[in-house]
Amino acid sequence: MKPKLLAICVAFFSMYYTQLHAQGSISGNLETTYQYLVSDSAIGALQPDEESLVNSYMNINYRNQGFKAGVRFEAYLPRILGYPDRFDGAGLGYRYFGYENDLVDITVGNFYEQFGSGLIFRAYEDRALGFDNMMNGFKVNLRPYKGVTLKTVYGRQRFSFVGGKNQYSPAIVRGADLEFNLNQWFPKLSEKKFRITAAGTSGQVLKKNTGTDYDYSWMADDGGVGGDGNNYTTAGSVTGENLIVSRNGLSDVTMDLSTFALDSDLGSYASLSADNTERIYHLTSLLHTSRSSAQWESTL
Amino acid sequence: MKTTIIASLTALLLGSGLAFSQEEDKGLLDKKVPEVQIKDTDGETINTGKLENDGKPIIISFWATWCTPCKKELNTINDMYIDWQDETGVRLVAVSVDDERTKNRVVPYVDSKAWEYQVLLDPNGEFKRAMGVNNVPHTFLIDGEGNIVYSHNNYAPGDEYELYDKILELVESEDE
């Protein structure tokens, strides 16, 4: 390349680079929990060989207008007391890149997402409980019109972190969720203190049938419960969510997990579906789920 | 000879470019509120990167109905909110990280305390993760241009005065 041209190119690039440089931003954080174990003769406890336990997490995120990317390093050396036994080692636990604006949100790599109340699909992290079933794949969310949200996910879920590496489930999870917030279309509803959303989801868990081994990894949905109700001052709320689960695309094994709860004060909620969620764990091979829900809440 | 001249010129350009960016702002360390789509209590989707207050400061406070220090902090600020707004024009956005189990308690609680804040719901932690929050309470102060200028984790009585001092600093520097 001619030297003059090269110089011009580099000069142009360095000026442009400054603009780019000034707009992006890096942020991060570090969280460490350290426990030192001691002997206690009163209860006959002996100090183990490792003497101390540590959990450490470091996040680094980069944002440049709509573009986003980040990593998280995790260390369990060894894991602290009370943490589930599927965490071990130190290494890269989370990495992603993507683009987000008002219309579209694309993420490639590891991500978290929730469909509706989360009963059908929820990939989330609850670090204090040692729970993290992040997805490894991609997600595409669209918001084409006010009140309309379309979410799609594809990938495999993490169920443990062993030897400093994420262990992903053999099953592939894919799904789409379309939600309409009717309050955006009919503002009079908000004035009358009603909140109505209508949604439908179709999701599948695909797994090769390899015998009688059950794999609970893809539906470790501890937090998701359908059907909450609450007393808002003097009135109540009614939530209904209807789920249909079928196996092998056939309707011979179908579960209708309709949850309907009308609840009263003090914020208690009815976990009608907790029982039924257990039954989902025992299905293998092709699993379909779909949901439709309408939520009506009223305050007086 | 020619290549060394060109190399040193471009190095100078790059160096001056970096220096220029450092004069204007901290470059890569300048943090803006990320754009994340979360819902408010009416079900309307809000873009967090577009939260604005007419060039005046914004406080973003992450809280949860099960977090007692968070509620203490926001109730304490609520007592002084009218004065704070009169003096500085500041606005507070309270982002609840309650998940589905406790999300329904948010509106009754906010109504019972008569908070004037804008309340957003983040049940799957999207905005919480993007802001690098590990636990609640975590409070951020945003200046008129959307830059994060102050952040504080945990709450002990008296922390709201430190926050208010930072708000006053911002408002005074913007006046100059």
mmCIF file of N, CA, C and O in Angstrom, chain B residues 11 27 33 54 122 175:
data_model
loop_
_atom_site.group_PDB
_atom_site.id
_atom_site.type_symbol
_atom_site.label_atom_id
_atom_site.label_comp_id
_atom_site.label_asym_id
_atom_site.label_seq_id
_atom_site.Cartn_x
_atom_site.Cartn_y
_atom_site.Cartn_z
ATOM 1 N N ALA B 11 1.364 7.921 15.121
ATOM 2 C CA ALA B 11 1.413 7.724 16.578
ATOM 3 C C ALA B 11 0.996 9.015 17.282
ATOM 4 O O ALA B 11 0.229 8.998 18.245
ATOM 5 N N GLY B 27 -13.531 8.813 28.719
ATOM 6 C CA GLY B 27 -13.441 7.816 27.655
ATOM 7 C C GLY B 27 -14.186 6.565 28.029
ATOM 8 O O GLY B 27 -15.381 6.579 28.297
ATOM 9 N N VAL B 33 -26.373 5.106 31.492
ATOM 10 C CA VAL B 33 -27.368 4.119 31.870
ATOM 11 C C VAL B 33 -27.670 3.261 30.645
ATOM 12 O O VAL B 33 -28.004 3.786 29.582
ATOM 13 N N ASP B 54 -35.430 16.420 32.103
ATOM 14 C CA ASP B 54 -35.211 17.819 31.712
ATOM 15 C C ASP B 54 -33.817 18.312 32.038
ATOM 16 O O ASP B 54 -33.653 19.471 32.399
ATOM 17 N N ASP B 122 -38.591 -5.329 37.555
ATOM 18 C CA ASP B 122 -37.508 -6.047 36.890
ATOM 19 C C ASP B 122 -37.485 -7.480 37.412
ATOM 20 O O ASP B 122 -36.546 -7.863 38.109
ATOM 21 N N ASP B 175 -24.922 24.669 37.369
ATOM 22 C CA ASP B 175 -25.235 26.091 37.344
ATOM 23 C C ASP B 175 -24.077 26.910 36.815
ATOM 24 O O ASP B 175 -24.263 27.926 36.171
#
